[in-house]
Short mmCIF file of C-alpha atoms in Angstrom, two decimals:
data_model
loop_
_atom_site.label_atom_id
_atom_site.label_comp_id
_atom_site.label_asym_id
_atom_site.label_seq_id
_atom_site.Cartn_x
_atom_site.Cartn_y
_atom_site.Cartn_z
CA MET A 30 1.67 18.83 -11.02
CA ALA A 31 3.43 22.17 -10.68
CA THR A 32 2.91 25.80 -11.62
CA SER A 33 5.35 27.90 -13.64
CA GLY A 34 6.67 29.36 -10.37
CA GLY A 35 7.65 25.91 -9.13
CA ARG A 36 4.86 25.65 -6.56
CA LYS A 37 2.76 22.52 -6.54
CA SER A 38 -0.69 23.04 -8.01
CA GLN A 39 -3.81 21.47 -6.63
CA PRO A 40 -5.01 18.25 -8.29
CA PRO A 41 -7.93 18.79 -10.67
CA ASP A 42 -11.57 18.15 -9.94
CA PRO A 43 -13.46 15.49 -11.90
CA ILE A 44 -14.82 16.74 -15.23
CA TYR A 45 -18.13 15.03 -14.55
CA VAL A 46 -19.81 12.92 -11.87
CA LEU A 47 -22.45 10.29 -12.53
CA ARG A 48 -24.80 10.10 -9.58
CA SER A 49 -26.88 6.99 -10.02
CA SER A 50 -27.95 6.09 -6.49
CA LYS A 51 -26.50 5.37 -3.07
CA SER A 52 -25.95 1.75 -4.03
CA PRO A 53 -22.20 0.94 -4.13
CA ILE A 54 -20.53 0.53 -7.53
CA THR A 55 -19.13 -2.99 -7.87
CA ASP A 56 -17.57 -2.91 -11.35
CA LEU A 57 -17.30 -0.60 -14.35
CA ASN A 58 -15.70 -0.19 -17.75
CA LEU A 59 -15.54 2.39 -20.50
CA ALA A 60 -16.54 1.25 -23.98
CA VAL A 61 -16.76 2.87 -27.40
CA LEU A 62 -20.02 1.89 -29.04
CA ASP A 63 -20.79 2.08 -32.74
CA ASN A 64 -23.66 4.49 -33.35
CA LYS A 65 -24.02 3.98 -37.10
CA GLN A 66 -27.74 3.36 -36.85
CA TYR A 67 -28.11 7.02 -35.99
CA ILE A 68 -25.59 8.13 -38.69
CA THR A 69 -23.40 9.89 -36.14
CA THR A 70 -19.97 9.26 -34.67
CA ASP A 71 -19.10 6.51 -32.23
CA TYR A 72 -19.60 7.45 -28.58
CA ILE A 73 -18.08 6.53 -25.24
CA THR A 74 -20.23 4.80 -22.65
CA VAL A 75 -19.78 3.95 -19.00
CA ARG A 76 -21.11 0.48 -18.22
CA TYR A 77 -21.29 -0.33 -14.53
CA SER A 78 -22.87 -2.65 -11.99
CA ARG A 79 -24.19 -2.01 -8.49
CA SER A 80 -24.63 -3.95 -5.29
CA ASP A 81 -28.43 -3.75 -5.66
CA GLY A 82 -28.24 -5.88 -8.83
CA LEU A 83 -28.71 -3.12 -11.42
CA ILE A 84 -26.56 -2.80 -14.53
CA GLU A 85 -26.59 0.62 -16.19
CA ILE A 86 -25.08 2.15 -19.32
CA TRP A 87 -24.49 5.90 -19.56
CA ASN A 88 -23.89 7.79 -22.79
CA LEU A 89 -21.13 10.29 -22.05
CA ASP A 90 -22.12 12.52 -24.98
CA THR A 91 -25.64 13.12 -23.71
CA LYS A 92 -24.81 12.54 -20.01
CA ARG A 93 -27.91 10.36 -19.79
CA THR A 94 -28.68 6.77 -18.93
CA MET A 95 -29.11 4.66 -22.07
CA LEU A 96 -30.14 1.45 -20.34
CA SER A 97 -30.92 0.21 -16.85
CA ILE A 98 -31.31 -3.54 -16.27
CA ASP A 99 -32.19 -5.53 -13.18
CA GLY A 100 -29.56 -8.03 -14.21
CA HIS A 101 -29.53 -10.45 -11.29
CA GLU A 102 -32.90 -9.96 -9.58
CA ARG A 103 -31.65 -7.48 -6.99
CA CYS A 104 -28.64 -9.65 -6.14
CA SER A 105 -25.30 -7.83 -6.16
CA VAL A 106 -23.38 -7.96 -9.44
CA ASN A 107 -19.80 -9.04 -8.87
CA ALA A 108 -18.41 -8.26 -12.33
CA ILE A 109 -19.29 -7.03 -15.80
CA GLY A 110 -17.08 -6.88 -18.88
CA SER A 111 -16.86 -6.61 -22.64
CA LEU A 112 -16.72 -9.68 -24.85
CA TYR A 113 -16.73 -8.59 -28.48
CA ARG A 114 -18.88 -6.52 -30.80
CA GLU A 115 -22.14 -5.77 -28.99
CA TYR A 116 -21.86 -8.52 -26.37
CA PHE A 117 -20.97 -8.21 -22.69
CA TYR A 118 -21.21 -10.44 -19.61
CA SER A 119 -22.30 -10.07 -16.00
CA HIS A 120 -21.45 -12.31 -13.03
CA GLY A 121 -23.70 -12.03 -10.00
CA ARG A 122 -23.55 -13.00 -6.36
CA ASP A 123 -26.48 -15.27 -7.20
CA GLY A 124 -23.91 -17.54 -8.88
CA LYS A 125 -25.22 -16.89 -12.38
CA VAL A 126 -23.39 -15.64 -15.46
CA TYR A 127 -25.42 -13.83 -18.12
CA ILE A 128 -24.35 -13.02 -21.66
CA TRP A 129 -26.00 -9.83 -22.97
CA LYS A 130 -26.42 -8.32 -26.43
CA CYS A 131 -26.73 -4.53 -26.61
CA TYR A 132 -28.18 -3.16 -29.84
CA ASP A 133 -30.67 -0.57 -31.16
CA GLY A 134 -30.94 1.03 -27.73
CA ARG A 135 -31.97 -2.15 -25.95
CA THR A 136 -30.39 -5.14 -24.24
CA GLU A 137 -31.24 -8.81 -24.69
CA LYS A 138 -30.14 -11.72 -22.50
CA THR A 139 -28.77 -14.30 -24.93
CA TYR A 140 -27.45 -17.05 -22.64
CA SER A 141 -26.89 -17.89 -18.98
CA PHE A 142 -25.15 -20.53 -16.91
CA VAL A 143 -24.27 -21.19 -13.27
CA SER A 144 -20.73 -20.60 -11.97
CA GLU A 145 -19.20 -23.06 -9.54
CA LEU A 146 -18.17 -20.38 -7.07
CA THR A 147 -18.73 -16.69 -6.42
CA ASN A 148 -16.11 -15.05 -4.21
CA PHE A 149 -13.94 -11.93 -4.36
CA CYS A 150 -12.43 -13.03 -7.69
CA LYS A 151 -14.12 -11.28 -10.59
CA ALA A 152 -14.75 -13.02 -13.90
CA SER A 153 -12.31 -12.02 -16.65
CA THR A 154 -11.93 -12.49 -20.38
CA PHE A 155 -9.24 -12.46 -23.03
CA SER A 156 -8.69 -9.24 -24.96
CA THR A 157 -9.91 -9.36 -28.55
CA ASP A 158 -7.42 -6.68 -29.66
CA ASN A 159 -4.63 -9.10 -30.53
CA LEU A 160 -6.24 -12.31 -31.76
CA ILE A 161 -4.46 -12.18 -35.11
CA SER A 162 -2.26 -15.21 -34.52
CA VAL A 163 -4.41 -16.99 -31.96
CA ASN A 164 -7.29 -19.36 -32.53
CA ASN A 165 -10.39 -17.18 -32.36
CA GLU A 166 -12.10 -19.59 -29.99
CA VAL A 167 -10.53 -17.73 -27.06
CA LYS A 168 -12.96 -14.85 -27.65
CA ASP A 169 -15.66 -17.23 -26.40
CA TRP A 170 -13.87 -17.98 -23.13
CA LEU A 171 -14.74 -16.61 -19.71
CA VAL A 172 -12.43 -17.16 -16.73
CA LEU A 173 -14.06 -17.81 -13.35
CA PRO A 174 -12.91 -18.94 -9.90
CA GLY A 175 -13.39 -22.60 -9.09
CA ALA A 176 -13.41 -24.63 -5.90
CA ASP A 177 -10.37 -24.30 -3.63
CA SER A 178 -7.63 -22.68 -5.74
CA ALA A 179 -8.88 -23.83 -9.14
CA ILE A 180 -9.44 -21.54 -12.14
CA MET A 181 -12.20 -22.49 -14.59
CA VAL A 182 -12.24 -21.45 -18.26
CA LYS A 183 -15.74 -21.76 -19.68
CA ASN A 184 -17.40 -21.33 -23.06
CA ILE A 185 -19.78 -18.37 -22.86
CA TRP A 186 -22.33 -19.91 -25.24
CA ASN A 187 -22.90 -23.22 -23.46
CA GLY A 188 -21.31 -22.85 -19.99
CA ARG A 189 -19.15 -25.92 -20.54
CA ASP A 190 -15.67 -26.24 -19.07
CA VAL A 191 -12.94 -25.67 -21.64
CA HIS A 192 -9.95 -25.74 -19.29
CA LYS A 193 -9.30 -26.23 -15.58
CA LEU A 194 -6.13 -24.85 -14.03
CA ASP A 195 -5.36 -26.38 -10.68
CA MET A 196 -2.57 -27.58 -8.41
CA PRO A 197 -4.47 -30.18 -6.36
CA ASN A 198 -1.53 -30.95 -4.06
CA GLU A 199 -0.83 -27.28 -3.28
CA ARG A 200 -3.33 -26.42 -0.54
CA SER A 201 -1.38 -23.44 0.78
CA LEU A 202 -2.44 -21.18 -2.10
CA GLY A 203 -5.95 -20.65 -0.81
CA MET A 204 -8.62 -19.21 -3.11
CA CYS A 205 -7.85 -17.55 -6.41
CA MET A 206 -8.41 -13.83 -5.81
CA TYR A 207 -7.67 -12.22 -9.18
CA THR A 208 -7.01 -13.26 -12.79
CA LYS A 209 -5.50 -11.34 -15.67
CA CYS A 210 -5.89 -12.93 -19.11
CA MET A 211 -3.34 -12.36 -21.83
CA ILE A 212 -2.55 -13.57 -25.30
CA SER A 213 0.96 -13.82 -26.68
CA GLU A 214 0.76 -12.79 -30.31
CA TYR A 215 4.36 -13.96 -30.77
CA LEU A 216 3.83 -17.41 -29.22
CA GLY A 217 0.23 -17.70 -30.40
CA ARG A 218 -1.25 -19.02 -27.17
CA PRO A 219 -3.27 -17.82 -24.14
CA TYR A 220 -1.89 -17.31 -20.63
CA ILE A 221 -3.39 -16.32 -17.28
CA MET A 222 -1.66 -14.48 -14.45
CA ALA A 223 -3.43 -15.41 -11.22
CA GLY A 224 -3.15 -13.99 -7.71
CA TYR A 225 -4.01 -16.07 -4.65
CA GLU A 226 -5.10 -15.79 -1.04
CA SER A 227 -1.56 -16.77 0.02
CA GLY A 228 -0.07 -13.65 -1.62
CA ASP A 229 1.45 -15.73 -4.44
CA ILE A 230 1.08 -15.14 -8.17
CA ILE A 231 1.25 -17.90 -10.78
CA LEU A 232 1.68 -17.59 -14.55
CA TRP A 233 -0.36 -20.31 -16.24
CA ASP A 234 -0.05 -21.77 -19.72
CA VAL A 235 -3.74 -22.32 -20.42
CA THR A 236 -3.37 -24.75 -23.32
CA GLU A 237 -0.94 -27.01 -21.45
CA HIS A 238 -2.84 -26.68 -18.12
CA LYS A 239 0.42 -26.10 -16.29
CA PRO A 240 2.01 -23.39 -14.15
CA ILE A 241 5.06 -21.80 -15.75
CA CYS A 242 6.36 -19.96 -12.70
CA GLN A 243 5.30 -18.91 -9.21
CA SER A 244 6.40 -15.97 -7.04
CA LYS A 245 5.53 -14.52 -3.65
CA CYS A 246 4.33 -10.90 -3.69
CA PHE A 247 2.75 -10.44 -0.25
CA ASP A 248 2.11 -12.06 3.10
CA GLU A 249 -1.56 -11.10 2.60
CA PRO A 250 -4.02 -12.01 -0.19
CA VAL A 251 -3.59 -10.50 -3.65
CA ALA A 252 -6.39 -7.96 -4.23
CA CYS A 253 -5.71 -6.57 -7.70
CA MET A 254 -3.24 -6.47 -10.55
CA ASP A 255 -2.61 -5.09 -14.01
CA LEU A 256 -0.01 -5.64 -16.72
CA THR A 257 1.48 -3.44 -19.41
CA SER A 258 0.33 -3.90 -23.00
CA THR A 259 3.49 -5.87 -23.79
CA TYR A 260 3.04 -8.16 -20.75
CA ALA A 261 6.62 -7.32 -19.77
CA HIS A 262 5.79 -5.51 -16.52
CA GLY A 263 3.00 -5.42 -13.96
CA LEU A 264 1.82 -4.17 -10.59
CA ILE A 265 0.17 -6.17 -7.82
CA GLY A 266 -1.85 -4.74 -4.91
CA SER A 267 -3.18 -6.08 -1.62
CA VAL A 268 -4.36 -4.91 1.80
CA GLU A 269 -0.78 -3.82 2.56
CA LYS A 270 0.73 -0.36 2.00
CA GLY A 271 3.30 -1.72 -0.43
CA ILE A 272 2.58 -2.36 -4.12
CA SER A 273 4.71 -5.07 -5.73
CA ALA A 274 6.21 -4.54 -9.19
CA ILE A 275 6.92 -7.50 -11.45
CA ASP A 276 9.05 -8.03 -14.54
CA ILE A 277 7.96 -10.87 -16.81
CA HIS A 278 10.73 -12.34 -18.96
CA ASN A 279 9.47 -13.84 -22.23
CA LEU A 280 6.48 -15.33 -20.38
CA GLU A 281 8.91 -17.77 -18.77
CA SER A 282 9.94 -16.26 -15.44
CA ILE A 283 8.91 -13.49 -13.05
CA ASN A 284 11.04 -11.13 -10.99
CA VAL A 285 9.22 -9.51 -8.05
CA LYS A 286 10.17 -6.29 -6.29
CA ARG A 287 8.10 -6.11 -3.13
CA ALA A 288 6.94 -2.67 -1.94
CA ALA A 289 8.22 -1.00 -5.12
CA ILE A 290 5.56 1.65 -4.42
CA THR A 291 4.41 2.60 -0.93
CA ILE A 292 1.08 4.35 -0.31
CA THR A 293 0.09 6.34 2.77
CA ASN A 294 -2.98 4.34 3.78
CA SER A 295 -3.15 0.58 3.36
CA GLY A 296 -5.64 -1.27 1.17
CA LEU A 297 -6.28 -1.27 -2.57
CA ASN A 298 -9.32 -2.45 -4.51
CA ASP A 299 -7.96 -1.91 -8.02
CA ILE A 300 -4.90 -1.00 -10.10
CA LYS A 301 -5.00 0.10 -13.72
CA ILE A 302 -2.18 0.88 -16.17
CA ARG A 303 -3.20 3.19 -19.01
CA HIS A 304 -3.04 1.68 -22.50
CA ASP A 305 0.02 3.76 -23.46
CA ASP A 306 1.91 2.21 -20.50
CA LYS A 307 2.73 5.66 -19.07
CA LEU A 308 0.29 6.17 -16.20
CA ILE A 309 -0.76 4.07 -13.19
CA ALA A 310 -3.94 4.64 -11.18
CA THR A 311 -4.81 2.94 -7.89
CA ALA A 312 -8.17 2.71 -6.09
CA GLY A 313 -7.79 3.03 -2.34
CA TRP A 314 -9.83 1.96 0.63
CA ASP A 315 -9.40 5.55 1.85
CA GLY A 316 -11.43 6.89 -1.11
CA ARG A 317 -8.39 8.31 -2.90
CA ILE A 318 -7.17 7.72 -6.44
CA ARG A 319 -3.37 7.82 -6.59
CA LEU A 320 -1.48 8.40 -9.84
CA PHE A 321 2.08 7.20 -10.53
CA SER A 322 4.51 7.23 -13.43
CA MET A 323 4.86 3.76 -14.94
CA LYS A 324 8.45 4.52 -15.97
CA SER A 325 9.76 5.71 -12.60
CA LEU A 326 7.01 4.44 -10.26
CA LYS A 327 7.11 7.87 -8.61
CA PRO A 328 3.89 9.53 -7.34
CA LEU A 329 2.30 12.19 -9.55
CA ALA A 330 -0.96 13.21 -7.85
CA VAL A 331 -3.67 12.19 -5.40
CA LEU A 332 -7.28 12.69 -6.53
CA SER A 333 -9.62 13.20 -3.57
CA PHE A 334 -13.32 13.25 -4.28
CA HIS A 335 -15.11 10.14 -3.05
CA SER A 336 -16.40 9.88 0.51
CA GLU A 337 -15.98 6.09 0.68
CA SER A 338 -13.58 3.52 -0.77
CA VAL A 339 -12.97 3.51 -4.52
CA SER A 340 -13.93 0.06 -5.78
CA LYS A 341 -13.08 0.07 -9.47
CA LEU A 342 -11.12 2.01 -12.10
CA ALA A 343 -11.19 2.07 -15.90
CA PHE A 344 -9.20 3.93 -18.54
CA SER A 345 -10.82 4.67 -21.88
CA SER A 346 -9.73 2.54 -24.84
CA ASN A 347 -6.53 3.20 -26.74
CA ILE A 348 -8.58 3.87 -29.88
CA VAL A 349 -9.85 7.10 -28.31
CA ALA A 350 -7.91 10.26 -29.22
CA ALA A 351 -5.35 11.28 -26.59
CA SER A 352 -7.23 14.51 -25.88
CA GLN A 353 -10.32 12.44 -25.01
CA ARG A 354 -8.66 9.92 -22.70
CA LEU A 355 -10.66 9.45 -19.55
CA LEU A 356 -10.25 7.75 -16.20
CA ALA A 357 -13.44 6.54 -14.56
CA ALA A 358 -13.64 5.66 -10.86
CA GLY A 359 -16.55 3.89 -9.19
CA SER A 360 -17.00 4.09 -5.44
CA LYS A 361 -18.86 2.55 -2.55
CA ASP A 362 -20.53 5.98 -2.19
CA GLY A 363 -22.58 5.19 -5.34
CA ARG A 364 -20.90 7.82 -7.52
CA ILE A 365 -18.70 7.50 -10.62
CA SER A 366 -16.16 10.26 -11.18
CA LEU A 367 -14.67 11.01 -14.62
CA TRP A 368 -11.21 12.53 -14.90
CA SER A 369 -9.14 13.95 -17.75
CA ILE A 370 -5.54 13.79 -16.59
CA TYR A 371 -2.04 13.75 -18.11
CA ASN A 372 -3.32 13.66 -21.71
#
C-alpha cells in the first residue's frame, strides 16, 4: 500500500468488529443465505464456533446475532462448515458430529454421530460448486481424522464409513493434521490433499483408496493449507517461519518449494487464498494477519488488530460482488474482525 507521493500508507483498520465474548474463536466461515422468506435480497452471515461450545450466526446487514446455539453442551467446538443449501455441520471436542438445518430464523439438529478421533485436524467437506461431472453423493461426505494416520470419509446422514485412506505400514507419518478436499471436474472424481505430523503432504485418490504422490514440506507438523481454485498451486503452513509453496501437475505429481514465503514471527494457524486466486492471507500466532500476492508471493500488508493469536480466516464467497468482498478473522481474544481489502 502506497500513497501518491511514494510513501507507504498505513494498513487499514477493520470495517467492523464482532465482539461476542472472551471465549476464543475456534472456527468461522462467511456464507450467503437466501432471505426470500422476507422478500429481500440475500445477505452475508458470519458463522463461527467458540471454545465454550457455542455456535453463533451473525447477520452482517443488521450487525446482530441471528442465532446462538449451545451446540456441544459447553464442550469446545473444533470445526464448523457448510454442507449445501441450508445445512451445516459442527465437530466438537466431545467427539460428536452434528448436522444442522438453518431455516426460518431457527436451527434444528437433524442428525448426529460419533467421530473416531478428535485432534487438531478439523473436519472438512467437498465443495458443492463444481459437482457437475461428479456423482452427487460426495455432497453427503464429511472427512474426519481417524486413528494413527488414517483419514475417514463418512456419510453425514448415517455416520457410516464410506472410505478409509490409510498407509498401515507407514508409521512415520504421525497423525493427520489437515485435509483439503477437492473435486476434479475434468477427471470426474474426488481427491484429498492431506498434511501430516511428519511435515509430509499426500495427494489421495479417494475412489481408489490410494496415495498418488507424497512430498516433504517441513521438519515440523503441517498446520494449515489452501489451494487455488484450479488446484494447480497451493500453500502449506506450520510452526516454522517458512511457508511452502506447491505446484500440482494434473493431479499426478507435486513440486514443493520450501520457505517460498518467510514471515517475521513463526507459527501459523490458517492460510486462505481468495477465490479469484490473487490474494493470500495468513493467520499468525503473533495476532497478525499477513497479506501476500498469489502471483509473486511478495508481501503486501500486515493487519494488526488482535491482541492474541488469530485462529481462523475466511474470505467471502466468489458469488459476492467484488466491492463487497470481505476477509473475516477470528482470534483467541474472542473477537472477529472484518476487513475490506484489495477489492
